[in-house]
XYZ file of C-alpha atoms in Angstrom:
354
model
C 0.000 0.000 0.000
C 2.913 2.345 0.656
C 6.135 1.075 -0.837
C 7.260 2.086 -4.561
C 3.621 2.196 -5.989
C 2.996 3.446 -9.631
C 2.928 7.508 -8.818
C -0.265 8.611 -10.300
C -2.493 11.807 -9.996
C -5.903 10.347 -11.267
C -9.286 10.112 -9.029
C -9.555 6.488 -10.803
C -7.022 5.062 -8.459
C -8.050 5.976 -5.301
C -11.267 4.312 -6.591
C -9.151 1.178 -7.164
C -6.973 1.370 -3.858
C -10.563 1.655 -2.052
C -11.552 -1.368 -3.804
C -8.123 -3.204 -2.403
C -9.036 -2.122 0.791
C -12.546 -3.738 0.722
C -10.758 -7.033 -0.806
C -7.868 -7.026 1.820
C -10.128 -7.022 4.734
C -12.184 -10.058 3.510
C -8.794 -11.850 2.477
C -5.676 -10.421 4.037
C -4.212 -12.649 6.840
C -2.100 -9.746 8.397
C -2.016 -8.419 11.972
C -5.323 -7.046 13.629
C -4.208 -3.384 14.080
C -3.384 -3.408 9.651
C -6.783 -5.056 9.055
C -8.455 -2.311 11.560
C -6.047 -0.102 9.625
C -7.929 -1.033 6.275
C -11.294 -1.382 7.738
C -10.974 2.522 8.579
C -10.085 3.755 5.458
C -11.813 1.945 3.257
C -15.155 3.224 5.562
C -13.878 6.673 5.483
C -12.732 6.794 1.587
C -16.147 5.994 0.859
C -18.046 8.995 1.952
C -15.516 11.200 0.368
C -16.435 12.616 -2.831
C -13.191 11.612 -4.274
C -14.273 12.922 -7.898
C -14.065 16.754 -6.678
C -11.131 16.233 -4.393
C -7.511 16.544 -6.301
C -5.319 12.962 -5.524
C -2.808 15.006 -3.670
C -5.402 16.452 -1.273
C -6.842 12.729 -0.866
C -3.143 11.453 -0.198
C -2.580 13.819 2.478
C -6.094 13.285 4.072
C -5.367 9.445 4.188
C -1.818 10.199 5.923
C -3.516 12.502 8.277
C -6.180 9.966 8.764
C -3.940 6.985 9.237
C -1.798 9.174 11.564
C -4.210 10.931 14.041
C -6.116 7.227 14.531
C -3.048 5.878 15.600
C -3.391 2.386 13.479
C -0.588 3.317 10.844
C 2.235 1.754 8.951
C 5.774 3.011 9.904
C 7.774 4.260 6.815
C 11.034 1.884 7.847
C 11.204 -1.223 5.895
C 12.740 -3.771 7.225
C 11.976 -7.137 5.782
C 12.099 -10.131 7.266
C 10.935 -13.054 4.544
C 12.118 -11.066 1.655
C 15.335 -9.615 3.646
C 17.401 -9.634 -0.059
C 21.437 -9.857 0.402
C 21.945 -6.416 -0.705
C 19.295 -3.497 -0.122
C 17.817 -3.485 -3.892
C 16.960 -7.255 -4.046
C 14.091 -9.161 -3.105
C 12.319 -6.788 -0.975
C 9.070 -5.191 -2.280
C 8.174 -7.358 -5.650
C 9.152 -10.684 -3.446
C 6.808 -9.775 -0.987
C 4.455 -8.897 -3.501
C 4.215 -12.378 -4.625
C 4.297 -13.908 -1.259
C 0.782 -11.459 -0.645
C -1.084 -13.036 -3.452
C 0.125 -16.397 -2.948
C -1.436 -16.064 0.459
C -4.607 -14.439 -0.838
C -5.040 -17.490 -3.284
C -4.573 -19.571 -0.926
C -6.903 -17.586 1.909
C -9.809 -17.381 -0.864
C -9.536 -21.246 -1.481
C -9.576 -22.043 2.218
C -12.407 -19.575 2.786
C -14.798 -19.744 -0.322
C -17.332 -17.631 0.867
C -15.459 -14.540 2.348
C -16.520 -12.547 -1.065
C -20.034 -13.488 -0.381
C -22.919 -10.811 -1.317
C -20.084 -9.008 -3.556
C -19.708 -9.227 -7.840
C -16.763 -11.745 -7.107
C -18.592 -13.703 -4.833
C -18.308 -17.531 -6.531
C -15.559 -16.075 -9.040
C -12.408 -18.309 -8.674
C -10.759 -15.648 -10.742
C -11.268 -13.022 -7.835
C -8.001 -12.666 -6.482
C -6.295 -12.752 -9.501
C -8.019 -10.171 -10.995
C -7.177 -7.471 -8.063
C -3.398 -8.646 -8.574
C -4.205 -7.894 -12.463
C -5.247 -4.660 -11.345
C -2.995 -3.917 -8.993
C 0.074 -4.350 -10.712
C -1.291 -2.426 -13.481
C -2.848 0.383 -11.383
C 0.039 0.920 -8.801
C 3.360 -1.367 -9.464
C 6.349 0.832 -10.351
C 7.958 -1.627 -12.959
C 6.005 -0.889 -16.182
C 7.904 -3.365 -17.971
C 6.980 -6.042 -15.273
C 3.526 -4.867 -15.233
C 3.083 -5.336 -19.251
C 4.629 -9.377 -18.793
C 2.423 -9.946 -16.187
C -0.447 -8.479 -18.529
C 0.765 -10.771 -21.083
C 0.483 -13.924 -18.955
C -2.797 -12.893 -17.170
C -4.158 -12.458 -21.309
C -2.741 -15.960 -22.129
C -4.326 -18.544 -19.917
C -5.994 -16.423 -16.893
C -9.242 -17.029 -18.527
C -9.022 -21.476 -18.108
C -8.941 -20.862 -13.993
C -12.312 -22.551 -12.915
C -11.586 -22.752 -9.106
C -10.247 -21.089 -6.579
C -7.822 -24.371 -6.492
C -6.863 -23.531 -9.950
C -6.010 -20.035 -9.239
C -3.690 -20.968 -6.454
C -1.657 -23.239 -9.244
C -1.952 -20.741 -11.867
C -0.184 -18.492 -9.731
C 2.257 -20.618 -8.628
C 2.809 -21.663 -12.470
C 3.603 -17.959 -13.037
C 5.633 -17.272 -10.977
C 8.327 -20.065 -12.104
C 7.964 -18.897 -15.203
C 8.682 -15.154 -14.061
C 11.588 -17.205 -11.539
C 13.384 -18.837 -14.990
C 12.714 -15.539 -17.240
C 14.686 -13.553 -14.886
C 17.794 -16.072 -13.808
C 21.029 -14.704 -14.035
C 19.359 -11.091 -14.237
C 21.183 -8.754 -12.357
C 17.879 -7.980 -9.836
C 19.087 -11.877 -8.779
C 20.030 -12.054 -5.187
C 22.984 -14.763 -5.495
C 22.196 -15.725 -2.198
C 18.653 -16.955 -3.048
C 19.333 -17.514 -7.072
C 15.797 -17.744 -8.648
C 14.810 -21.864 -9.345
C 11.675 -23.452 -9.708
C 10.077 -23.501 -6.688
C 9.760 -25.393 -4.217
C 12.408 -27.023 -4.050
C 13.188 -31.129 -3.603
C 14.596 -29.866 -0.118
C 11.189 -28.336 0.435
C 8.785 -30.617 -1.020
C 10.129 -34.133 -2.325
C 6.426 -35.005 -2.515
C 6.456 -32.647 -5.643
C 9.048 -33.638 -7.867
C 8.721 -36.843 -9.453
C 10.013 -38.209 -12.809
C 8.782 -40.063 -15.655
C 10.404 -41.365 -18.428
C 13.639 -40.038 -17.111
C 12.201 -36.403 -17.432
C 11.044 -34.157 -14.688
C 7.414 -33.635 -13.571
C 5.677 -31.973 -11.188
C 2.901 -33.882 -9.377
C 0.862 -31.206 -8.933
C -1.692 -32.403 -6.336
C 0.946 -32.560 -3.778
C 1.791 -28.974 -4.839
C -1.352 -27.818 -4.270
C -0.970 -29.412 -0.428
C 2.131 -27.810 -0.313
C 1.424 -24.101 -1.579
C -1.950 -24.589 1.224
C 0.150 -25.326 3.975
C 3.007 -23.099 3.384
C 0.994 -20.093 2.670
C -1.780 -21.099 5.148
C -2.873 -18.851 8.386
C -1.911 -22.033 10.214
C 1.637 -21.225 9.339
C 1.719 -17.660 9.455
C 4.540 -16.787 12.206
C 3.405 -14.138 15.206
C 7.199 -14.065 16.218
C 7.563 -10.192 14.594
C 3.727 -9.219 15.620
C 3.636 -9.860 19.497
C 1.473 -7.520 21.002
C 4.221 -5.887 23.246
C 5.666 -4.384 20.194
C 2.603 -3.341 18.342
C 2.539 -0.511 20.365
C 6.284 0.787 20.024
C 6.102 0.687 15.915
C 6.051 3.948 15.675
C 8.826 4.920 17.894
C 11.215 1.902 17.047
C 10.495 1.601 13.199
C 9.293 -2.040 12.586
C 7.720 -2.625 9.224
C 4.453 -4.702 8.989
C 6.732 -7.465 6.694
C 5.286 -11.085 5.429
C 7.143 -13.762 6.509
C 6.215 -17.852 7.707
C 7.996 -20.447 9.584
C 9.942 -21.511 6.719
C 12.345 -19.589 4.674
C 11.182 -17.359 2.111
C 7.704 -17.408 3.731
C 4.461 -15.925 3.534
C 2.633 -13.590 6.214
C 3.362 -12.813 9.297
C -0.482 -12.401 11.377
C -3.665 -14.017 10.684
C -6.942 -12.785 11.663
C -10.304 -14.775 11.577
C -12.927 -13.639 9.001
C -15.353 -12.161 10.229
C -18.760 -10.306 8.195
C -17.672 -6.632 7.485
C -20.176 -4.083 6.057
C -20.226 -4.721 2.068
C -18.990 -1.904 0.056
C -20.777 -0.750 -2.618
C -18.566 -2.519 -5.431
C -21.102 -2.765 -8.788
C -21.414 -5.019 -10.986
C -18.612 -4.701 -13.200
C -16.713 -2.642 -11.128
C -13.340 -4.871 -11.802
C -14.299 -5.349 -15.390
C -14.305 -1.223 -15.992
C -10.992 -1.027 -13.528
C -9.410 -3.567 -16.186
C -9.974 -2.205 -19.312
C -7.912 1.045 -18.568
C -4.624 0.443 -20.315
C -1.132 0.109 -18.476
C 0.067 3.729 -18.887
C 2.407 6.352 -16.959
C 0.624 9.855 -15.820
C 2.098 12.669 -18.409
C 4.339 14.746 -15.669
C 2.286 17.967 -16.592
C -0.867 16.421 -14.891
C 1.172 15.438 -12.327
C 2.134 19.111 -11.266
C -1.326 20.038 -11.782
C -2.588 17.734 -9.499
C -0.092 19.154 -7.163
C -0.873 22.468 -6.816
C -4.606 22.099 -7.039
C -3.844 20.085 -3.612
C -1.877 22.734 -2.021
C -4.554 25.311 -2.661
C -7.664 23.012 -1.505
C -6.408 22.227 1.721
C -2.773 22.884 2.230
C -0.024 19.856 2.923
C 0.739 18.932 6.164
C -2.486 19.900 7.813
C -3.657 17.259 10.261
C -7.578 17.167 11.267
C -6.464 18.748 14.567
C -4.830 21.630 13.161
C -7.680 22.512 10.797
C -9.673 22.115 14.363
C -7.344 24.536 15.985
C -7.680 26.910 13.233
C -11.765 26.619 13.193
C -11.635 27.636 17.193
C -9.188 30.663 16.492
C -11.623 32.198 13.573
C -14.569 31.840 15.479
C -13.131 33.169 18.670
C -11.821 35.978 16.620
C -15.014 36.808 14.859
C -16.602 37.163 18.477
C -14.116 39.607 19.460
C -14.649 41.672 16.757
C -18.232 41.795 16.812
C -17.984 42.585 20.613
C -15.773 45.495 19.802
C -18.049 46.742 17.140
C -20.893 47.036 19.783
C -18.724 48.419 22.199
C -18.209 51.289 20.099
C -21.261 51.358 18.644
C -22.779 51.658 21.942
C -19.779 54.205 23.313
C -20.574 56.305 19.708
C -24.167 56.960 20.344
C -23.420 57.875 24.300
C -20.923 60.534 23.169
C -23.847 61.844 20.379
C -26.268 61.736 22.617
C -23.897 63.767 25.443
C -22.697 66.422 23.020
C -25.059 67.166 20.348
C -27.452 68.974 22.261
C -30.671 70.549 20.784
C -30.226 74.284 20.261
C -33.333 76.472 22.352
């Protein structure tokens, strides 16, 4: 939600990042205070009238927002299951992936967390808000357009929410053998085919002398490995919840097992629906992956500073409410203070001639 996303100055993706909200809080196995975190925005964004307000403006409001209630993301990053050898590897895109692995998994565990919504019964629902979010927000455009190219391919043939959790996983080894030997390879965890013999023997087996994956024990594999069950609460003990914004630590994913997937899971439980319309994902889709021209950029930028001013939490615009309105008393009391004291001194020296 906050690191290296696609920098755009259009009211259609704060549309879409509510939308992620919604789907994260029906989905997302992360730690209670980051779900309560979503639940509040995604509540708040939707009474705003986000097509009058510039994106800048709605940026700050959200920081303010996230700030003042005290349920907030720090802006350290330190990760923990993506932790790459050198600072620009692994990191964000790895933990990306380990996100909608989870969700995949999450939305085949728990088929009827989407109920009463357009995707409820779709098994191609979480695939479609990674569709969108990589197009909407991820900062690699290149990336974005070979994930648009694979989604276009086969994304269609998912049936089940099973399916989705292998297509995904099918992806992302072909992403894993694209990219070997790249230089955004960390040589300390070289991109294979995953998982691994050392992980899963169960997977691997071999037929006619040639390699095959026996994908039903995958499927058991990519359930329990990205399952709440294994989701680690070593880096989200309550103690420490409370000192994140003092000390720094980042809300990372991470599991049990190296490389893993989230680090706090939450139960489920019925949220108020969001208005999300039929078609809503459909219209989100169709927009084409493109960059914001940097003159609407600037524009956006200083219609925000003149609607509202940056840096201006909800109890500084309170402050400044108090200070006008005490000031407007005072001056109306001195108006009829000399109003009053003019018509004395009239009265006292403009006496009638006899």
């Amino acid at each position: 939600m906050s690191l290296k996303p696609l920098i755009t100055r259009t009211v259609h993706y704060f549309y879409y990042f509510l939308f992620l909200c919604y789907f994260f809080i029906q989905l997302f196995p992360g730690r209670p205070h980051v779900v309560k975190l979503l639940e509040t925005l995604q509540e708040w964004l939707v009474s705003m009238p986000l097509d009058k307000i510039p994106y800048d403006a709605i940026l700050d409001l959200v920081n303010n927002k996230m700030r003042i209630s005290g349920i907030y993301l720090t802006n350290h990053v330190e990760w923990v299951g993506c932790q790459g050898s050198r600072a620009q590897l692994r990191g964000y895109p790895c933990s990306l992936w380990k996100l909608f692995h989870s969700l995949t998994v999450q939305a085949a565990a728990q088929p009827n967390a989407l109920a009463n919504t357009e995707f409820e019964g779709d098994a191609l629902a979480t695939l479609k808000t990674m569709r969108g979010y990589i197009r909407e927000f991820f900062g690699c455009r290149e990336c974005a357009q070979h994930f648009e190219a694979m989604a276009k391919e086969s994304m269609d043939s998912v049936k089940t929410a099973d399916e989705a959790v292998l297509w995904l996983w099918r992806k992302h080894n072909l992403v894993n053998k694209r990219l070997a030997g790249a230089p955004s390879e960390d040589p300390e965890s070289p991109k294979v085919e995953w998982p691994t013999p050392e992980l899963c023997s169960a997977c691997h087996e071999e037929i006619n002398g040639l390699h095959n994956w026996n994908e039903k024990e995958v499927l058991v594999f990519l359930k329990r490995h990205y399952g709440a069950q294994e989701i680690s609460l070593k880096y989200a003990d309550p103690i420490s919840d409370h000192r994140e914004a003092e000390d720094g630590k980042s809300d990372n994913l991470h599991t049990k097992e190296p490389g893993g997937g989230a680090d706090a899971g939450h139960n489920n439980k019925p949220h108020d629906q969001m208005n999300v319309g039929p078609g809503f994902m459909n219209k989100l889709l169709q927009k084409p992956i493109e960059q914001e021209k940097p003159s609407e950029q600037k524009v956006g930028g200083r219609m925000s500073v003149s609607f509202l001013g940056l840096g201006f939490s909800n109890i500084d615009m309170s402050l400044c409410v108090v200070l006008y309105v005490t000031s407007c008393l005072f001056l109306m009391i001195m108006y009829f203070f000399f109003r009053v004291r003019s018509k004395r001194w009239k009265i006292r020296y403009n006496r009638p001639y006899v």
